[in-house]
Amino acid sequence: MGYSVTKIIAITGKGGTGKTAVAALLIRYLCKNDKFLLAVDADADTNLPETLGCEVKQTIGDAKEFLQEVATNPRPDQPDTNKVSLLQSKIYEIIEEMPCYDLLVMGRPEGSGCYCYVNNLLRGIMDKLVQNYDVVVMDTEAGLEHFSRKIVRDIDSLIVVTDASRRGFRTAERIRELVDELEANVKNVYVIANKVTDVNRDQIEKLAGDLGLDLIGMVPLDPKVEELDIGGIPLSELPDDSIAVREVENIAKKLGL
Ligand SMILES: Nc1ncnc2c1ncn2[C@@H]1O[C@H](COP(=O)(O)OP(=O)(O)OP(=O)(O)O)[C@@H](O)[C@H]1O
Ligand SMILES: [Mg+2]
């Protein structure tokens, strides 16, 4: 392995707009295209594994105490490079290997202690780890705080998922501003409108245009998605002709995936 160009896709947006569903559908698409794929659940309220139908045994959050100890124990005999490789092997242990993707779950963030040092080491490890893959799809939590504790440094496409609400679009605007302010290494910011119906389709397009947002796709409100969700069935089980599946396929192609 070892790919020079890894595409990192991060998915963000207001709560409940469908970030996790879109992430799962992108992963579903990529699975059919033989990519080395890493899925990252960066939401403290872990949902992606269930939506993918994958059982996860351990998260980075679970291992933070261990990682902290390794990272900060004063061991003059142990140079920093050694700590890094110890941390690295622990991360590899946490990664769940599925037939067509690997899954890394961040889990809940630290409690009261300060994990700055271990977080910095982790970022370095993540930067290297992602290079093993063609594509990384990262599901994040609602809210904007997590932008300051960046998990990976360079994002190819930041996708803001919004529903047909004004508030969803306002969040998209704020995220775009934040990216500029942080001078984050984000190449592209796109918006996906989700749960689109014939009633709101035209208005969504107009609103996105007025706000100058780069609307890369409109995923329809799909009764099959709702049906699987209430039944606790992973979205990988959606039929190929599901309207949501089809639109996410189009989006993936536009993203060059
Ligand atoms: N295109 C769609 N059609 C129908 N239902 C959908 C669609 N997309 C998402 N949903 C439903 O909307 C709800 C919220 O979706 P999801 O959990 O993906 O949102 P989220 O943005 O990840 O939420 P959170 O902010 O809590 O992480 C779920 O019940 C999901 O099944
Ligand atoms: Mg979610």
PDB file of C-alpha atoms and ligand atoms in Angstrom:
ATOM      1  CA  MET A   1       0.000   0.000   0.000  1.00  0.00           C
ATOM      2  CA  GLY A   2       1.029   3.647   0.284  1.00  0.00           C
ATOM      3  CA  TYR A   3      -0.884   6.021  -1.923  1.00  0.00           C
ATOM      4  CA  SER A   4       0.378   9.461  -2.642  1.00  0.00           C
ATOM      5  CA  VAL A   5      -3.071  10.933  -3.170  1.00  0.00           C
ATOM      6  CA  THR A   6      -5.635  10.140  -0.521  1.00  0.00           C
ATOM      7  CA  LYS A   7      -9.009  11.781  -0.906  1.00  0.00           C
ATOM      8  CA  ILE A   8     -10.319  12.865   2.452  1.00  0.00           C
ATOM      9  CA  ILE A   9     -14.019  13.584   2.598  1.00  0.00           C
ATOM     10  CA  ALA A  10     -15.444  15.023   5.818  1.00  0.00           C
ATOM     11  CA  ILE A  11     -19.164  15.295   6.382  1.00  0.00           C
ATOM     12  CA  THR A  12     -20.636  17.970   8.584  1.00  0.00           C
ATOM     13  CA  GLY A  13     -23.819  19.981   9.078  1.00  0.00           C
ATOM     14  CA  LYS A  14     -26.659  20.722  11.445  1.00  0.00           C
ATOM     15  CA  GLY A  15     -27.949  17.965  13.751  1.00  0.00           C
ATOM     16  CA  GLY A  16     -30.248  15.371  12.256  1.00  0.00           C
ATOM     17  CA  THR A  17     -29.860  16.492   8.640  1.00  0.00           C
ATOM     18  CA  GLY A  18     -28.551  13.100   7.516  1.00  0.00           C
ATOM     19  CA  LYS A  19     -24.760  13.315   7.842  1.00  0.00           C
ATOM     20  CA  THR A  20     -24.435   9.726   8.978  1.00  0.00           C
ATOM     21  CA  ALA A  21     -26.840   8.472   6.313  1.00  0.00           C
ATOM     22  CA  VAL A  22     -24.915  10.288   3.570  1.00  0.00           C
ATOM     23  CA  ALA A  23     -21.616   8.955   4.951  1.00  0.00           C
ATOM     24  CA  ALA A  24     -23.007   5.412   4.948  1.00  0.00           C
ATOM     25  CA  LEU A  25     -24.285   5.769   1.387  1.00  0.00           C
ATOM     26  CA  LEU A  26     -20.950   7.096   0.162  1.00  0.00           C
ATOM     27  CA  ILE A  27     -19.248   4.144   1.820  1.00  0.00           C
ATOM     28  CA  ARG A  28     -21.786   1.805   0.243  1.00  0.00           C
ATOM     29  CA  TYR A  29     -20.928   3.239  -3.170  1.00  0.00           C
ATOM     30  CA  LEU A  30     -17.172   3.099  -2.624  1.00  0.00           C
ATOM     31  CA  CYS A  31     -17.407  -0.515  -1.467  1.00  0.00           C
ATOM     32  CA  LYS A  32     -18.615  -1.423  -4.913  1.00  0.00           C
ATOM     33  CA  ASN A  33     -15.652   0.303  -6.500  1.00  0.00           C
ATOM     34  CA  ASP A  34     -12.734  -1.558  -4.963  1.00  0.00           C
ATOM     35  CA  LYS A  35     -11.140   1.342  -3.170  1.00  0.00           C
ATOM     36  CA  PHE A  36      -8.990   1.078  -0.082  1.00  0.00           C
ATOM     37  CA  LEU A  37     -11.376   2.816   2.191  1.00  0.00           C
ATOM     38  CA  LEU A  38     -11.172   4.132   5.739  1.00  0.00           C
ATOM     39  CA  ALA A  39     -14.377   5.176   7.443  1.00  0.00           C
ATOM     40  CA  VAL A  40     -13.966   7.380  10.507  1.00  0.00           C
ATOM     41  CA  ASP A  41     -16.730   8.024  12.984  1.00  0.00           C
ATOM     42  CA  ALA A  42     -15.708  11.291  14.620  1.00  0.00           C
ATOM     43  CA  ASP A  43     -19.039  11.801  16.358  1.00  0.00           C
ATOM     44  CA  ALA A  44     -18.845  11.327  20.136  1.00  0.00           C
ATOM     45  CA  ASP A  45     -22.355   9.952  19.889  1.00  0.00           C
ATOM     46  CA  THR A  46     -21.235   7.044  17.750  1.00  0.00           C
ATOM     47  CA  ASN A  47     -23.792   6.138  15.057  1.00  0.00           C
ATOM     48  CA  LEU A  48     -21.917   5.233  11.927  1.00  0.00           C
ATOM     49  CA  PRO A  49     -21.083   1.595  12.827  1.00  0.00           C
ATOM     50  CA  GLU A  50     -24.740   0.760  13.356  1.00  0.00           C
ATOM     51  CA  THR A  51     -25.737   2.495  10.135  1.00  0.00           C
ATOM     52  CA  LEU A  52     -23.075   0.464   8.328  1.00  0.00           C
ATOM     53  CA  GLY A  53     -23.964  -2.754  10.120  1.00  0.00           C
ATOM     54  CA  CYS A  54     -20.571  -3.112  11.755  1.00  0.00           C
ATOM     55  CA  GLU A  55     -19.917  -4.001  15.358  1.00  0.00           C
ATOM     56  CA  VAL A  56     -17.140  -2.066  16.975  1.00  0.00           C
ATOM     57  CA  LYS A  57     -15.257  -3.360  19.991  1.00  0.00           C
ATOM     58  CA  GLN A  58     -13.125  -0.397  20.904  1.00  0.00           C
ATOM     59  CA  THR A  59     -12.857   3.316  20.272  1.00  0.00           C
ATOM     60  CA  ILE A  60     -10.031   5.808  20.562  1.00  0.00           C
ATOM     61  CA  GLY A  61     -11.973   7.332  23.469  1.00  0.00           C
ATOM     62  CA  ASP A  62     -11.896   3.989  25.328  1.00  0.00           C
ATOM     63  CA  ALA A  63      -8.164   3.807  24.834  1.00  0.00           C
ATOM     64  CA  LYS A  64      -7.384   7.412  25.756  1.00  0.00           C
ATOM     65  CA  GLU A  65      -6.208   6.568  29.295  1.00  0.00           C
ATOM     66  CA  PHE A  66      -3.846   3.964  27.944  1.00  0.00           C
ATOM     67  CA  LEU A  67      -2.671   6.265  25.199  1.00  0.00           C
ATOM     68  CA  GLN A  68      -2.144   9.099  27.688  1.00  0.00           C
ATOM     69  CA  GLU A  69      -0.079   6.887  29.919  1.00  0.00           C
ATOM     70  CA  VAL A  70       2.115   5.750  27.079  1.00  0.00           C
ATOM     71  CA  ALA A  71       2.467   9.275  25.830  1.00  0.00           C
ATOM     72  CA  THR A  72       3.264  11.065  29.074  1.00  0.00           C
ATOM     73  CA  ASN A  73       4.978   8.588  31.367  1.00  0.00           C
ATOM     74  CA  PRO A  74       8.446   9.925  31.937  1.00  0.00           C
ATOM     75  CA  ARG A  75      10.590   7.159  30.536  1.00  0.00           C
ATOM     76  CA  PRO A  76      14.012   8.520  29.769  1.00  0.00           C
ATOM     77  CA  ASP A  77      14.887   5.174  28.280  1.00  0.00           C
ATOM     78  CA  GLN A  78      12.058   5.523  25.799  1.00  0.00           C
ATOM     79  CA  PRO A  79      12.537   8.037  23.029  1.00  0.00           C
ATOM     80  CA  ASP A  80       9.540   9.792  21.486  1.00  0.00           C
ATOM     81  CA  THR A  81       9.671   7.695  18.347  1.00  0.00           C
ATOM     82  CA  ASN A  82       9.048   4.643  20.500  1.00  0.00           C
ATOM     83  CA  LYS A  83       5.963   6.187  22.049  1.00  0.00           C
ATOM     84  CA  VAL A  84       4.672   7.030  18.646  1.00  0.00           C
ATOM     85  CA  SER A  85       5.077   3.478  17.429  1.00  0.00           C
ATOM     86  CA  LEU A  86       3.364   2.163  20.575  1.00  0.00           C
ATOM     87  CA  LEU A  87       0.463   4.520  20.043  1.00  0.00           C
ATOM     88  CA  GLN A  88       0.392   3.617  16.414  1.00  0.00           C
ATOM     89  CA  SER A  89       0.097  -0.098  17.079  1.00  0.00           C
ATOM     90  CA  LYS A  90      -2.720   0.586  19.543  1.00  0.00           C
ATOM     91  CA  ILE A  91      -4.586   2.560  16.876  1.00  0.00           C
ATOM     92  CA  TYR A  92      -4.134  -0.276  14.393  1.00  0.00           C
ATOM     93  CA  GLU A  93      -5.586  -2.609  17.010  1.00  0.00           C
ATOM     94  CA  ILE A  94      -8.666  -0.378  17.372  1.00  0.00           C
ATOM     95  CA  ILE A  95      -9.375  -0.256  13.651  1.00  0.00           C
ATOM     96  CA  GLU A  96     -12.140  -2.655  12.698  1.00  0.00           C
ATOM     97  CA  GLU A  97     -11.374  -4.456   9.460  1.00  0.00           C
ATOM     98  CA  MET A  98     -14.411  -5.141   7.324  1.00  0.00           C
ATOM     99  CA  PRO A  99     -14.341  -6.846   3.925  1.00  0.00           C
ATOM    100  CA  CYS A 100     -14.480  -3.628   1.942  1.00  0.00           C
ATOM    101  CA  TYR A 101     -13.521  -0.913   4.400  1.00  0.00           C
ATOM    102  CA  ASP A 102     -11.713  -0.263   7.643  1.00  0.00           C
ATOM    103  CA  LEU A 103     -13.543   1.574  10.373  1.00  0.00           C
ATOM    104  CA  LEU A 104     -12.057   3.761  13.085  1.00  0.00           C
ATOM    105  CA  VAL A 105     -14.342   5.101  15.790  1.00  0.00           C
ATOM    106  CA  MET A 106     -13.140   8.082  17.794  1.00  0.00           C
ATOM    107  CA  GLY A 107     -15.733   7.644  20.563  1.00  0.00           C
ATOM    108  CA  ARG A 108     -16.305  10.121  23.333  1.00  0.00           C
ATOM    109  CA  PRO A 109     -13.682  12.784  23.785  1.00  0.00           C
ATOM    110  CA  GLU A 110     -11.588  13.066  26.936  1.00  0.00           C
ATOM    111  CA  GLY A 111     -13.071  13.731  30.336  1.00  0.00           C
ATOM    112  CA  SER A 112     -11.532  16.282  32.673  1.00  0.00           C
ATOM    113  CA  GLY A 113      -7.871  15.529  32.081  1.00  0.00           C
ATOM    114  CA  CYS A 114      -5.754  17.305  29.514  1.00  0.00           C
ATOM    115  CA  TYR A 115      -4.920  15.129  26.606  1.00  0.00           C
ATOM    116  CA  CYS A 116      -3.254  17.803  24.497  1.00  0.00           C
ATOM    117  CA  TYR A 117      -0.021  15.896  24.164  1.00  0.00           C
ATOM    118  CA  VAL A 118      -1.629  12.600  23.225  1.00  0.00           C
ATOM    119  CA  ASN A 119      -4.009  14.427  20.871  1.00  0.00           C
ATOM    120  CA  ASN A 120      -1.076  15.982  19.087  1.00  0.00           C
ATOM    121  CA  LEU A 121       0.614  12.626  18.726  1.00  0.00           C
ATOM    122  CA  LEU A 122      -2.664  11.154  17.505  1.00  0.00           C
ATOM    123  CA  ARG A 123      -2.985  13.789  14.807  1.00  0.00           C
ATOM    124  CA  GLY A 124       0.462  12.943  13.548  1.00  0.00           C
ATOM    125  CA  ILE A 125      -0.437   9.255  13.504  1.00  0.00           C
ATOM    126  CA  MET A 126      -3.724   9.941  11.715  1.00  0.00           C
ATOM    127  CA  ASP A 127      -1.923  11.988   9.089  1.00  0.00           C
ATOM    128  CA  LYS A 128       0.230   8.965   8.322  1.00  0.00           C
ATOM    129  CA  LEU A 129      -2.549   6.413   8.683  1.00  0.00           C
ATOM    130  CA  VAL A 130      -4.789   8.041   6.096  1.00  0.00           C
ATOM    131  CA  GLN A 131      -2.042   7.718   3.508  1.00  0.00           C
ATOM    132  CA  ASN A 132      -2.665   3.962   3.459  1.00  0.00           C
ATOM    133  CA  TYR A 133      -6.040   4.506   1.829  1.00  0.00           C
ATOM    134  CA  ASP A 134      -7.471   5.762  -1.453  1.00  0.00           C
ATOM    135  CA  VAL A 135     -10.391   7.435   0.256  1.00  0.00           C
ATOM    136  CA  VAL A 136     -11.240   8.442   3.812  1.00  0.00           C
ATOM    137  CA  VAL A 137     -14.865   9.201   4.659  1.00  0.00           C
ATOM    138  CA  MET A 138     -15.319  10.957   7.969  1.00  0.00           C
ATOM    139  CA  ASP A 139     -18.668  11.383   9.700  1.00  0.00           C
ATOM    140  CA  THR A 140     -18.589  14.189  12.239  1.00  0.00           C
ATOM    141  CA  GLU A 141     -20.905  15.478  14.926  1.00  0.00           C
ATOM    142  CA  ALA A 142     -23.231  18.431  14.599  1.00  0.00           C
ATOM    143  CA  GLY A 143     -21.848  21.719  15.834  1.00  0.00           C
ATOM    144  CA  LEU A 144     -18.725  23.559  14.935  1.00  0.00           C
ATOM    145  CA  GLU A 145     -16.423  23.073  17.936  1.00  0.00           C
ATOM    146  CA  HIS A 146     -14.808  20.007  16.516  1.00  0.00           C
ATOM    147  CA  PHE A 147     -13.233  22.064  13.764  1.00  0.00           C
ATOM    148  CA  SER A 148     -10.742  23.430  16.228  1.00  0.00           C
ATOM    149  CA  ARG A 149      -9.646  19.955  17.326  1.00  0.00           C
ATOM    150  CA  LYS A 150      -9.001  18.783  13.843  1.00  0.00           C
ATOM    151  CA  ILE A 151      -8.515  15.070  13.558  1.00  0.00           C
ATOM    152  CA  VAL A 152      -6.885  15.197  10.176  1.00  0.00           C
ATOM    153  CA  ARG A 153      -5.106  18.204   8.823  1.00  0.00           C
ATOM    154  CA  ASP A 154      -5.967  18.176   5.155  1.00  0.00           C
ATOM    155  CA  ILE A 155      -9.474  17.751   3.854  1.00  0.00           C
ATOM    156  CA  ASP A 156     -10.145  17.383   0.176  1.00  0.00           C
ATOM    157  CA  SER A 157     -13.892  17.912   0.294  1.00  0.00           C
ATOM    158  CA  LEU A 158     -15.861  19.190   3.228  1.00  0.00           C
ATOM    159  CA  ILE A 159     -19.465  18.270   2.654  1.00  0.00           C
ATOM    160  CA  VAL A 160     -22.128  20.161   4.538  1.00  0.00           C
ATOM    161  CA  VAL A 161     -25.372  18.237   4.677  1.00  0.00           C
ATOM    162  CA  THR A 162     -28.478  20.334   5.108  1.00  0.00           C
ATOM    163  CA  ASP A 163     -32.166  19.580   5.103  1.00  0.00           C
ATOM    164  CA  ALA A 164     -34.717  21.945   3.645  1.00  0.00           C
ATOM    165  CA  SER A 165     -34.607  24.226   6.656  1.00  0.00           C
ATOM    166  CA  ARG A 166     -33.253  27.785   6.784  1.00  0.00           C
ATOM    167  CA  ARG A 167     -31.274  26.794   9.840  1.00  0.00           C
ATOM    168  CA  GLY A 168     -29.588  24.019   7.927  1.00  0.00           C
ATOM    169  CA  PHE A 169     -28.493  26.463   5.275  1.00  0.00           C
ATOM    170  CA  ARG A 170     -27.372  28.982   7.880  1.00  0.00           C
ATOM    171  CA  THR A 171     -25.157  26.300   9.408  1.00  0.00           C
ATOM    172  CA  ALA A 172     -23.730  25.666   5.950  1.00  0.00           C
ATOM    173  CA  GLU A 173     -22.899  29.364   5.615  1.00  0.00           C
ATOM    174  CA  ARG A 174     -21.264  29.451   9.038  1.00  0.00           C
ATOM    175  CA  ILE A 175     -19.176  26.423   8.269  1.00  0.00           C
ATOM    176  CA  ARG A 176     -17.969  28.009   5.054  1.00  0.00           C
ATOM    177  CA  GLU A 177     -16.978  31.158   6.965  1.00  0.00           C
ATOM    178  CA  LEU A 178     -15.269  29.117   9.654  1.00  0.00           C
ATOM    179  CA  VAL A 179     -13.184  27.295   7.091  1.00  0.00           C
ATOM    180  CA  ASP A 180     -11.995  30.627   5.737  1.00  0.00           C
ATOM    181  CA  GLU A 181     -11.278  31.991   9.200  1.00  0.00           C
ATOM    182  CA  LEU A 182      -9.387  28.934  10.378  1.00  0.00           C
ATOM    183  CA  GLU A 183      -7.460  28.880   7.140  1.00  0.00           C
ATOM    184  CA  ALA A 184      -8.018  25.164   7.406  1.00  0.00           C
ATOM    185  CA  ASN A 185      -6.574  22.993   4.704  1.00  0.00           C
ATOM    186  CA  VAL A 186      -9.895  22.362   3.052  1.00  0.00           C
ATOM    187  CA  LYS A 187      -9.785  22.290  -0.727  1.00  0.00           C
ATOM    188  CA  ASN A 188     -13.500  22.301  -1.485  1.00  0.00           C
ATOM    189  CA  VAL A 189     -16.659  23.005   0.468  1.00  0.00           C
ATOM    190  CA  TYR A 190     -19.806  21.458  -0.987  1.00  0.00           C
ATOM    191  CA  VAL A 191     -23.393  21.341   0.158  1.00  0.00           C
ATOM    192  CA  ILE A 192     -25.693  18.350  -0.117  1.00  0.00           C
ATOM    193  CA  ALA A 193     -29.384  18.999   0.375  1.00  0.00           C
ATOM    194  CA  ASN A 194     -30.973  15.932   1.937  1.00  0.00           C
ATOM    195  CA  LYS A 195     -34.559  14.760   2.364  1.00  0.00           C
ATOM    196  CA  VAL A 196     -35.528  16.735  -0.723  1.00  0.00           C
ATOM    197  CA  THR A 197     -39.122  16.508  -1.952  1.00  0.00           C
ATOM    198  CA  ASP A 198     -40.983  17.902  -4.931  1.00  0.00           C
ATOM    199  CA  VAL A 199     -42.386  20.491  -2.582  1.00  0.00           C
ATOM    200  CA  ASN A 200     -39.048  21.962  -1.504  1.00  0.00           C
ATOM    201  CA  ARG A 201     -36.749  21.145  -4.441  1.00  0.00           C
ATOM    202  CA  ASP A 202     -37.020  24.475  -6.285  1.00  0.00           C
ATOM    203  CA  GLN A 203     -36.733  26.544  -3.148  1.00  0.00           C
ATOM    204  CA  ILE A 204     -33.640  24.646  -2.049  1.00  0.00           C
ATOM    205  CA  GLU A 205     -31.953  25.286  -5.367  1.00  0.00           C
ATOM    206  CA  LYS A 206     -32.815  28.953  -5.232  1.00  0.00           C
ATOM    207  CA  LEU A 207     -31.662  29.362  -1.630  1.00  0.00           C
ATOM    208  CA  ALA A 208     -28.342  27.647  -2.323  1.00  0.00           C
ATOM    209  CA  GLY A 209     -27.867  29.853  -5.390  1.00  0.00           C
ATOM    210  CA  ASP A 210     -28.697  33.039  -3.458  1.00  0.00           C
ATOM    211  CA  LEU A 211     -26.223  32.115  -0.740  1.00  0.00           C
ATOM    212  CA  GLY A 212     -23.556  31.227  -3.286  1.00  0.00           C
ATOM    213  CA  LEU A 213     -23.256  27.704  -1.894  1.00  0.00           C
ATOM    214  CA  ASP A 214     -21.869  24.977  -4.095  1.00  0.00           C
ATOM    215  CA  LEU A 215     -24.795  22.554  -4.150  1.00  0.00           C
ATOM    216  CA  ILE A 216     -23.318  19.264  -5.344  1.00  0.00           C
ATOM    217  CA  GLY A 217     -26.450  17.169  -5.021  1.00  0.00           C
ATOM    218  CA  MET A 218     -29.976  16.809  -3.744  1.00  0.00           C
ATOM    219  CA  VAL A 219     -30.760  13.523  -2.035  1.00  0.00           C
ATOM    220  CA  PRO A 220     -34.481  12.794  -2.053  1.00  0.00           C
ATOM    221  CA  LEU A 221     -36.459  11.933   1.020  1.00  0.00           C
ATOM    222  CA  ASP A 222     -36.409   8.169   0.604  1.00  0.00           C
ATOM    223  CA  PRO A 223     -39.088   6.052   2.320  1.00  0.00           C
ATOM    224  CA  LYS A 224     -36.758   3.043   2.074  1.00  0.00           C
ATOM    225  CA  VAL A 225     -34.154   4.856   4.199  1.00  0.00           C
ATOM    226  CA  GLU A 226     -36.793   5.561   6.827  1.00  0.00           C
ATOM    227  CA  GLU A 227     -38.000   1.985   6.700  1.00  0.00           C
ATOM    228  CA  LEU A 228     -34.545   0.502   7.292  1.00  0.00           C
ATOM    229  CA  ASP A 229     -33.781   3.049   9.978  1.00  0.00           C
ATOM    230  CA  ILE A 230     -36.817   2.214  12.096  1.00  0.00           C
ATOM    231  CA  GLY A 231     -36.129  -1.487  11.579  1.00  0.00           C
ATOM    232  CA  GLY A 232     -32.516  -1.103  12.737  1.00  0.00           C
ATOM    233  CA  ILE A 233     -31.249  -2.408   9.412  1.00  0.00           C
ATOM    234  CA  PRO A 234     -27.993  -1.005   8.021  1.00  0.00           C
ATOM    235  CA  LEU A 235     -28.182   1.235   4.959  1.00  0.00           C
ATOM    236  CA  SER A 236     -25.881  -1.130   3.105  1.00  0.00           C
ATOM    237  CA  GLU A 237     -29.027  -3.217   2.666  1.00  0.00           C
ATOM    238  CA  LEU A 238     -30.726  -0.569   0.546  1.00  0.00           C
ATOM    239  CA  PRO A 239     -31.619  -1.806  -2.927  1.00  0.00           C
ATOM    240  CA  ASP A 240     -29.627  -0.394  -5.845  1.00  0.00           C
ATOM    241  CA  ASP A 241     -32.686   1.381  -7.170  1.00  0.00           C
ATOM    242  CA  SER A 242     -33.293   3.363  -3.983  1.00  0.00           C
ATOM    243  CA  ILE A 243     -33.574   7.034  -4.930  1.00  0.00           C
ATOM    244  CA  ALA A 244     -31.166   8.081  -2.185  1.00  0.00           C
ATOM    245  CA  VAL A 245     -28.595   5.479  -3.285  1.00  0.00           C
ATOM    246  CA  ARG A 246     -28.787   6.724  -6.867  1.00  0.00           C
ATOM    247  CA  GLU A 247     -28.284  10.366  -6.028  1.00  0.00           C
ATOM    248  CA  VAL A 248     -25.356   9.637  -3.714  1.00  0.00           C
ATOM    249  CA  GLU A 249     -23.811   7.682  -6.588  1.00  0.00           C
ATOM    250  CA  ASN A 250     -24.097  10.767  -8.783  1.00  0.00           C
ATOM    251  CA  ILE A 251     -22.543  12.884  -6.069  1.00  0.00           C
ATOM    252  CA  ALA A 252     -19.668  10.441  -5.598  1.00  0.00           C
ATOM    253  CA  LYS A 253     -18.929  10.655  -9.303  1.00  0.00           C
ATOM    254  CA  LYS A 254     -18.969  14.444  -9.182  1.00  0.00           C
ATOM    255  CA  LEU A 255     -16.502  14.242  -6.318  1.00  0.00           C
ATOM    256  CA  GLY A 256     -14.261  12.164  -8.539  1.00  0.00           C
ATOM    257  CA  LEU A 257     -14.556   9.087  -6.329  1.00  0.00           C
TER     258      LEU A 257
HETATM  259  N1  LIG B   1     -32.640  10.789   2.364  1.00  0.00           N
HETATM  260  C1  LIG B   1     -33.317  10.413   3.456  1.00  0.00           C
HETATM  261  N2  LIG B   1     -34.597   9.970   3.345  1.00  0.00           N
HETATM  262  C2  LIG B   1     -35.296   9.604   4.439  1.00  0.00           C
HETATM  263  N3  LIG B   1     -34.810   9.632   5.677  1.00  0.00           N
HETATM  264  C3  LIG B   1     -33.559  10.059   5.868  1.00  0.00           C
HETATM  265  C4  LIG B   1     -32.744  10.474   4.769  1.00  0.00           C
HETATM  266  N4  LIG B   1     -31.531  10.832   5.252  1.00  0.00           N
HETATM  267  C5  LIG B   1     -31.585  10.653   6.586  1.00  0.00           C
HETATM  268  N5  LIG B   1     -32.794  10.220   6.972  1.00  0.00           N
HETATM  269  C6  LIG B   1     -33.247   9.934   8.335  1.00  0.00           C
HETATM  270  O1  LIG B   1     -33.073  11.108   9.100  1.00  0.00           O
HETATM  271  C7  LIG B   1     -32.645  10.799  10.419  1.00  0.00           C
HETATM  272  C8  LIG B   1     -31.357  11.513  10.746  1.00  0.00           C
HETATM  273  O2  LIG B   1     -30.352  10.991   9.914  1.00  0.00           O
HETATM  274  P1  LIG B   1     -28.835  10.886  10.381  1.00  0.00           P
HETATM  275  O3  LIG B   1     -28.725  10.172  11.667  1.00  0.00           O
HETATM  276  O4  LIG B   1     -28.057  10.393   9.236  1.00  0.00           O
HETATM  277  O5  LIG B   1     -28.541  12.442  10.651  1.00  0.00           O
HETATM  278  P2  LIG B   1     -27.248  13.079  11.301  1.00  0.00           P
HETATM  279  O6  LIG B   1     -27.077  14.412  10.663  1.00  0.00           O
HETATM  280  O7  LIG B   1     -26.110  12.150  11.222  1.00  0.00           O
HETATM  281  O8  LIG B   1     -27.711  13.240  12.817  1.00  0.00           O
HETATM  282  P3  LIG B   1     -26.781  13.627  14.064  1.00  0.00           P
HETATM  283  O9  LIG B   1     -26.619  15.129  14.005  1.00  0.00           O
HETATM  284  O10 LIG B   1     -27.584  13.181  15.232  1.00  0.00           O
HETATM  285  O11 LIG B   1     -25.485  12.907  13.890  1.00  0.00           O
HETATM  286  C9  LIG B   1     -32.527   9.299  10.475  1.00  0.00           C
HETATM  287  O12 LIG B   1     -33.688   8.791  11.044  1.00  0.00           O
HETATM  288  C10 LIG B   1     -32.393   8.896   9.034  1.00  0.00           C
HETATM  289  O13 LIG B   1     -32.887   7.607   8.767  1.00  0.00           O
HETATM  290 MG    MG B   2     -24.839  11.415  12.717  1.00  0.00          MG
END
